[in-house]
Amino acid sequence: MDQEDSPLSLAQQFGKTLRMPVFIVDPEGNLLYYNEAAEKILGRRFKDTGSMHASVWSRIFVPTDESGNPLMPETLPLMIAMTEMRAAYSRFWIRGIDNVSRHIEVAAFPIISKASENLGSMAIFWETRNRLE
């Protein structure tokens, strides 16, 4: 299969066409891409952050519960999709690189090949409340 036709490349192309924020990782949790809509919530353009490992992105975007307590990376929907190979959903606050907190809802799912190979995961998310600055 041509690299441009790989499911992850197609997922990235799909994400580029959406107005909803999209975040894509490979099977090891390396950030591969987030779209322009996600840049507004995450506080920085993807071309400025580039690829990063899950241990970095799961902390740099500072997810917290309603009380402001940090969430453990393994409880985040994208990490669940990546490690447990199942869809997951949650609502929480996230502080972007721009230091603005936003309440978001996240639906994440694994990207699985026809041969049942784990190819990565995708999260689609959206802001649900006014932000805190």
mmCIF file with all atom_site columns, C-alpha atoms in Angstrom:
data_model
loop_
_atom_site.group_PDB
_atom_site.id
_atom_site.type_symbol
_atom_site.label_atom_id
_atom_site.label_alt_id
_atom_site.label_comp_id
_atom_site.label_asym_id
_atom_site.label_entity_id
_atom_site.label_seq_id
_atom_site.pdbx_PDB_ins_code
_atom_site.Cartn_x
_atom_site.Cartn_y
_atom_site.Cartn_z
_atom_site.occupancy
_atom_site.B_iso_or_equiv
_atom_site.pdbx_formal_charge
_atom_site.auth_seq_id
_atom_site.auth_comp_id
_atom_site.auth_asym_id
_atom_site.auth_atom_id
_atom_site.pdbx_PDB_model_num
ATOM 1   C CA . MET A 1 1   ? 0.000   0.000  0.000  1.00 0.00 ? 1   MET A CA 1
ATOM 2   C CA . ASP A 1 2   ? 1.296   3.435  -0.950 1.00 0.00 ? 2   ASP A CA 1
ATOM 3   C CA . GLN A 1 3   ? 2.115   5.616  2.099  1.00 0.00 ? 3   GLN A CA 1
ATOM 4   C CA . GLU A 1 4   ? -0.326  8.285  0.836  1.00 0.00 ? 4   GLU A CA 1
ATOM 5   C CA . ASP A 1 5   ? -3.084  5.651  0.713  1.00 0.00 ? 5   ASP A CA 1
ATOM 6   C CA . SER A 1 6   ? -2.396  4.295  4.191  1.00 0.00 ? 6   SER A CA 1
ATOM 7   C CA . PRO A 1 7   ? -5.351  4.477  6.602  1.00 0.00 ? 7   PRO A CA 1
ATOM 8   C CA . LEU A 1 8   ? -3.512  6.999  8.782  1.00 0.00 ? 8   LEU A CA 1
ATOM 9   C CA . SER A 1 9   ? -2.795  9.235  5.780  1.00 0.00 ? 9   SER A CA 1
ATOM 10  C CA . LEU A 1 10  ? -6.431  8.946  4.754  1.00 0.00 ? 10  LEU A CA 1
ATOM 11  C CA . ALA A 1 11  ? -7.497  9.774  8.335  1.00 0.00 ? 11  ALA A CA 1
ATOM 12  C CA . GLN A 1 12  ? -5.294  12.866 8.210  1.00 0.00 ? 12  GLN A CA 1
ATOM 13  C CA . GLN A 1 13  ? -6.782  13.892 4.853  1.00 0.00 ? 13  GLN A CA 1
ATOM 14  C CA . PHE A 1 14  ? -10.252 13.364 6.334  1.00 0.00 ? 14  PHE A CA 1
ATOM 15  C CA . GLY A 1 15  ? -9.335  15.509 9.342  1.00 0.00 ? 15  GLY A CA 1
ATOM 16  C CA . LYS A 1 16  ? -8.200  18.330 7.064  1.00 0.00 ? 16  LYS A CA 1
ATOM 17  C CA . THR A 1 17  ? -11.689 18.514 5.552  1.00 0.00 ? 17  THR A CA 1
ATOM 18  C CA . LEU A 1 18  ? -13.546 18.776 8.882  1.00 0.00 ? 18  LEU A CA 1
ATOM 19  C CA . ARG A 1 19  ? -14.562 21.878 10.816 1.00 0.00 ? 19  ARG A CA 1
ATOM 20  C CA . MET A 1 20  ? -14.532 19.754 13.979 1.00 0.00 ? 20  MET A CA 1
ATOM 21  C CA . PRO A 1 21  ? -11.242 19.389 15.841 1.00 0.00 ? 21  PRO A CA 1
ATOM 22  C CA . VAL A 1 22  ? -9.383  16.135 15.089 1.00 0.00 ? 22  VAL A CA 1
ATOM 23  C CA . PHE A 1 23  ? -6.305  14.639 16.789 1.00 0.00 ? 23  PHE A CA 1
ATOM 24  C CA . ILE A 1 24  ? -4.560  11.536 15.342 1.00 0.00 ? 24  ILE A CA 1
ATOM 25  C CA . VAL A 1 25  ? -1.904  9.296  16.916 1.00 0.00 ? 25  VAL A CA 1
ATOM 26  C CA . ASP A 1 26  ? -0.023  6.201  15.772 1.00 0.00 ? 26  ASP A CA 1
ATOM 27  C CA . PRO A 1 27  ? -0.145  2.875  17.714 1.00 0.00 ? 27  PRO A CA 1
ATOM 28  C CA . GLU A 1 28  ? 2.665   4.015  20.051 1.00 0.00 ? 28  GLU A CA 1
ATOM 29  C CA . GLY A 1 29  ? 0.850   7.234  20.913 1.00 0.00 ? 29  GLY A CA 1
ATOM 30  C CA . ASN A 1 30  ? 2.970   9.563  18.825 1.00 0.00 ? 30  ASN A CA 1
ATOM 31  C CA . LEU A 1 31  ? 0.957   12.572 17.737 1.00 0.00 ? 31  LEU A CA 1
ATOM 32  C CA . LEU A 1 32  ? 0.772   12.505 13.955 1.00 0.00 ? 32  LEU A CA 1
ATOM 33  C CA . TYR A 1 33  ? -1.606  15.355 13.248 1.00 0.00 ? 33  TYR A CA 1
ATOM 34  C CA . TYR A 1 34  ? -4.246  17.740 14.508 1.00 0.00 ? 34  TYR A CA 1
ATOM 35  C CA . ASN A 1 35  ? -6.290  19.960 12.249 1.00 0.00 ? 35  ASN A CA 1
ATOM 36  C CA . GLU A 1 36  ? -6.856  23.714 12.125 1.00 0.00 ? 36  GLU A CA 1
ATOM 37  C CA . ALA A 1 37  ? -10.041 23.473 14.230 1.00 0.00 ? 37  ALA A CA 1
ATOM 38  C CA . ALA A 1 38  ? -8.035  21.666 16.947 1.00 0.00 ? 38  ALA A CA 1
ATOM 39  C CA . GLU A 1 39  ? -5.362  24.353 16.854 1.00 0.00 ? 39  GLU A CA 1
ATOM 40  C CA . LYS A 1 40  ? -7.883  26.861 18.222 1.00 0.00 ? 40  LYS A CA 1
ATOM 41  C CA . ILE A 1 41  ? -8.616  24.663 21.253 1.00 0.00 ? 41  ILE A CA 1
ATOM 42  C CA . LEU A 1 42  ? -5.081  23.392 21.825 1.00 0.00 ? 42  LEU A CA 1
ATOM 43  C CA . GLY A 1 43  ? -3.601  26.872 21.595 1.00 0.00 ? 43  GLY A CA 1
ATOM 44  C CA . ARG A 1 44  ? -0.927  26.349 18.974 1.00 0.00 ? 44  ARG A CA 1
ATOM 45  C CA . ARG A 1 45  ? -0.654  25.465 15.301 1.00 0.00 ? 45  ARG A CA 1
ATOM 46  C CA . PHE A 1 46  ? 0.337   21.890 14.517 1.00 0.00 ? 46  PHE A CA 1
ATOM 47  C CA . LYS A 1 47  ? 3.206   23.047 12.350 1.00 0.00 ? 47  LYS A CA 1
ATOM 48  C CA . ASP A 1 48  ? 4.600   24.760 15.473 1.00 0.00 ? 48  ASP A CA 1
ATOM 49  C CA . THR A 1 49  ? 4.254   21.728 17.768 1.00 0.00 ? 49  THR A CA 1
ATOM 50  C CA . GLY A 1 50  ? 4.896   18.899 15.345 1.00 0.00 ? 50  GLY A CA 1
ATOM 51  C CA . SER A 1 51  ? 4.855   15.260 16.342 1.00 0.00 ? 51  SER A CA 1
ATOM 52  C CA . MET A 1 52  ? 5.185   14.340 20.019 1.00 0.00 ? 52  MET A CA 1
ATOM 53  C CA . HIS A 1 53  ? 4.856   11.225 22.179 1.00 0.00 ? 53  HIS A CA 1
ATOM 54  C CA . ALA A 1 54  ? 1.751   10.506 24.276 1.00 0.00 ? 54  ALA A CA 1
ATOM 55  C CA . SER A 1 55  ? 3.672   11.149 27.502 1.00 0.00 ? 55  SER A CA 1
ATOM 56  C CA . VAL A 1 56  ? 4.237   14.692 26.268 1.00 0.00 ? 56  VAL A CA 1
ATOM 57  C CA . TRP A 1 57  ? 0.912   15.600 24.628 1.00 0.00 ? 57  TRP A CA 1
ATOM 58  C CA . SER A 1 58  ? -1.186  14.063 27.415 1.00 0.00 ? 58  SER A CA 1
ATOM 59  C CA . ARG A 1 59  ? 0.465   16.457 29.882 1.00 0.00 ? 59  ARG A CA 1
ATOM 60  C CA . ILE A 1 60  ? 1.228   19.518 27.746 1.00 0.00 ? 60  ILE A CA 1
ATOM 61  C CA . PHE A 1 61  ? -2.476  20.041 27.015 1.00 0.00 ? 61  PHE A CA 1
ATOM 62  C CA . VAL A 1 62  ? -3.273  19.717 30.783 1.00 0.00 ? 62  VAL A CA 1
ATOM 63  C CA . PRO A 1 63  ? -6.589  17.858 31.095 1.00 0.00 ? 63  PRO A CA 1
ATOM 64  C CA . THR A 1 64  ? -8.492  18.384 34.362 1.00 0.00 ? 64  THR A CA 1
ATOM 65  C CA . ASP A 1 65  ? -11.802 17.388 35.921 1.00 0.00 ? 65  ASP A CA 1
ATOM 66  C CA . GLU A 1 66  ? -14.583 19.782 36.928 1.00 0.00 ? 66  GLU A CA 1
ATOM 67  C CA . SER A 1 67  ? -12.742 20.599 40.170 1.00 0.00 ? 67  SER A CA 1
ATOM 68  C CA . GLY A 1 68  ? -9.460  21.380 38.423 1.00 0.00 ? 68  GLY A CA 1
ATOM 69  C CA . ASN A 1 69  ? -7.747  18.130 39.436 1.00 0.00 ? 69  ASN A CA 1
ATOM 70  C CA . PRO A 1 70  ? -5.353  16.762 36.799 1.00 0.00 ? 70  PRO A CA 1
ATOM 71  C CA . LEU A 1 71  ? -6.590  13.682 34.935 1.00 0.00 ? 71  LEU A CA 1
ATOM 72  C CA . MET A 1 72  ? -4.304  10.695 34.566 1.00 0.00 ? 72  MET A CA 1
ATOM 73  C CA . PRO A 1 73  ? -3.303  10.123 30.934 1.00 0.00 ? 73  PRO A CA 1
ATOM 74  C CA . GLU A 1 74  ? -4.699  6.560  30.945 1.00 0.00 ? 74  GLU A CA 1
ATOM 75  C CA . THR A 1 75  ? -8.209  7.941  31.666 1.00 0.00 ? 75  THR A CA 1
ATOM 76  C CA . LEU A 1 76  ? -8.306  10.115 28.537 1.00 0.00 ? 76  LEU A CA 1
ATOM 77  C CA . PRO A 1 77  ? -10.497 8.838  25.679 1.00 0.00 ? 77  PRO A CA 1
ATOM 78  C CA . LEU A 1 78  ? -7.685  8.864  23.123 1.00 0.00 ? 78  LEU A CA 1
ATOM 79  C CA . MET A 1 79  ? -5.407  6.865  25.428 1.00 0.00 ? 79  MET A CA 1
ATOM 80  C CA . ILE A 1 80  ? -8.221  4.358  26.043 1.00 0.00 ? 80  ILE A CA 1
ATOM 81  C CA . ALA A 1 81  ? -8.797  4.002  22.296 1.00 0.00 ? 81  ALA A CA 1
ATOM 82  C CA . MET A 1 82  ? -5.071  3.545  21.774 1.00 0.00 ? 82  MET A CA 1
ATOM 83  C CA . THR A 1 83  ? -4.358  1.057  24.567 1.00 0.00 ? 83  THR A CA 1
ATOM 84  C CA . GLU A 1 84  ? -7.643  -0.846 24.844 1.00 0.00 ? 84  GLU A CA 1
ATOM 85  C CA . MET A 1 85  ? -8.575  -0.736 21.139 1.00 0.00 ? 85  MET A CA 1
ATOM 86  C CA . ARG A 1 86  ? -12.102 0.493  21.869 1.00 0.00 ? 86  ARG A CA 1
ATOM 87  C CA . ALA A 1 87  ? -14.076 3.680  21.498 1.00 0.00 ? 87  ALA A CA 1
ATOM 88  C CA . ALA A 1 88  ? -14.252 6.021  24.478 1.00 0.00 ? 88  ALA A CA 1
ATOM 89  C CA . TYR A 1 89  ? -15.980 9.275  25.351 1.00 0.00 ? 89  TYR A CA 1
ATOM 90  C CA . SER A 1 90  ? -15.564 11.863 28.085 1.00 0.00 ? 90  SER A CA 1
ATOM 91  C CA . ARG A 1 91  ? -16.002 15.513 29.042 1.00 0.00 ? 91  ARG A CA 1
ATOM 92  C CA . PHE A 1 92  ? -13.285 17.462 30.805 1.00 0.00 ? 92  PHE A CA 1
ATOM 93  C CA . TRP A 1 93  ? -11.407 20.726 30.892 1.00 0.00 ? 93  TRP A CA 1
ATOM 94  C CA . ILE A 1 94  ? -8.217  21.186 28.930 1.00 0.00 ? 94  ILE A CA 1
ATOM 95  C CA . ARG A 1 95  ? -5.713  23.983 29.243 1.00 0.00 ? 95  ARG A CA 1
ATOM 96  C CA . GLY A 1 96  ? -4.082  24.632 25.921 1.00 0.00 ? 96  GLY A CA 1
ATOM 97  C CA . ILE A 1 97  ? -0.557  25.760 25.249 1.00 0.00 ? 97  ILE A CA 1
ATOM 98  C CA . ASP A 1 98  ? -2.014  29.298 25.168 1.00 0.00 ? 98  ASP A CA 1
ATOM 99  C CA . ASN A 1 99  ? -2.881  28.828 28.892 1.00 0.00 ? 99  ASN A CA 1
ATOM 100 C CA . VAL A 1 100 ? -6.646  29.103 28.239 1.00 0.00 ? 100 VAL A CA 1
ATOM 101 C CA . SER A 1 101 ? -8.891  26.448 29.812 1.00 0.00 ? 101 SER A CA 1
ATOM 102 C CA . ARG A 1 102 ? -11.745 25.119 27.690 1.00 0.00 ? 102 ARG A CA 1
ATOM 103 C CA . HIS A 1 103 ? -14.418 22.564 28.504 1.00 0.00 ? 103 HIS A CA 1
ATOM 104 C CA . ILE A 1 104 ? -14.461 19.891 25.799 1.00 0.00 ? 104 ILE A CA 1
ATOM 105 C CA . GLU A 1 105 ? -16.211 16.663 24.904 1.00 0.00 ? 105 GLU A CA 1
ATOM 106 C CA . VAL A 1 106 ? -14.077 13.993 23.275 1.00 0.00 ? 106 VAL A CA 1
ATOM 107 C CA . ALA A 1 107 ? -15.016 10.899 21.288 1.00 0.00 ? 107 ALA A CA 1
ATOM 108 C CA . ALA A 1 108 ? -12.045 8.702  20.391 1.00 0.00 ? 108 ALA A CA 1
ATOM 109 C CA . PHE A 1 109 ? -11.759 5.448  18.496 1.00 0.00 ? 109 PHE A CA 1
ATOM 110 C CA . PRO A 1 110 ? -9.029  3.100  17.301 1.00 0.00 ? 110 PRO A CA 1
ATOM 111 C CA . ILE A 1 111 ? -8.138  2.873  13.624 1.00 0.00 ? 111 ILE A CA 1
ATOM 112 C CA . ILE A 1 112 ? -8.081  -0.857 12.906 1.00 0.00 ? 112 ILE A CA 1
ATOM 113 C CA . SER A 1 113 ? -7.138  -2.427 9.568  1.00 0.00 ? 113 SER A CA 1
ATOM 114 C CA . LYS A 1 114 ? -9.142  -5.147 7.831  1.00 0.00 ? 114 LYS A CA 1
ATOM 115 C CA . ALA A 1 115 ? -6.502  -7.568 9.150  1.00 0.00 ? 115 ALA A CA 1
ATOM 116 C CA . SER A 1 116 ? -7.280  -6.375 12.729 1.00 0.00 ? 116 SER A CA 1
ATOM 117 C CA . GLU A 1 117 ? -3.983  -4.490 12.967 1.00 0.00 ? 117 GLU A CA 1
ATOM 118 C CA . ASN A 1 118 ? -3.866  -1.465 15.289 1.00 0.00 ? 118 ASN A CA 1
ATOM 119 C CA . LEU A 1 119 ? -2.924  1.461  13.055 1.00 0.00 ? 119 LEU A CA 1
ATOM 120 C CA . GLY A 1 120 ? -3.467  4.273  15.533 1.00 0.00 ? 120 GLY A CA 1
ATOM 121 C CA . SER A 1 121 ? -6.359  6.234  16.996 1.00 0.00 ? 121 SER A CA 1
ATOM 122 C CA . MET A 1 122 ? -8.378  9.355  16.294 1.00 0.00 ? 122 MET A CA 1
ATOM 123 C CA . ALA A 1 123 ? -10.149 11.770 18.613 1.00 0.00 ? 123 ALA A CA 1
ATOM 124 C CA . ILE A 1 124 ? -12.842 14.170 17.510 1.00 0.00 ? 124 ILE A CA 1
ATOM 125 C CA . PHE A 1 125 ? -13.653 16.829 20.076 1.00 0.00 ? 125 PHE A CA 1
ATOM 126 C CA . TRP A 1 126 ? -15.512 20.085 20.530 1.00 0.00 ? 126 TRP A CA 1
ATOM 127 C CA . GLU A 1 127 ? -15.736 22.937 23.002 1.00 0.00 ? 127 GLU A CA 1
ATOM 128 C CA . THR A 1 128 ? -18.901 22.882 25.130 1.00 0.00 ? 128 THR A CA 1
ATOM 129 C CA . ARG A 1 129 ? -18.670 25.804 27.562 1.00 0.00 ? 129 ARG A CA 1
ATOM 130 C CA . ASN A 1 130 ? -17.190 29.251 27.819 1.00 0.00 ? 130 ASN A CA 1
ATOM 131 C CA . ARG A 1 131 ? -13.482 29.209 28.358 1.00 0.00 ? 131 ARG A CA 1
ATOM 132 C CA . LEU A 1 132 ? -11.680 30.247 31.523 1.00 0.00 ? 132 LEU A CA 1
ATOM 133 C CA . GLU A 1 133 ? -8.752  32.620 31.208 1.00 0.00 ? 133 GLU A CA 1
#
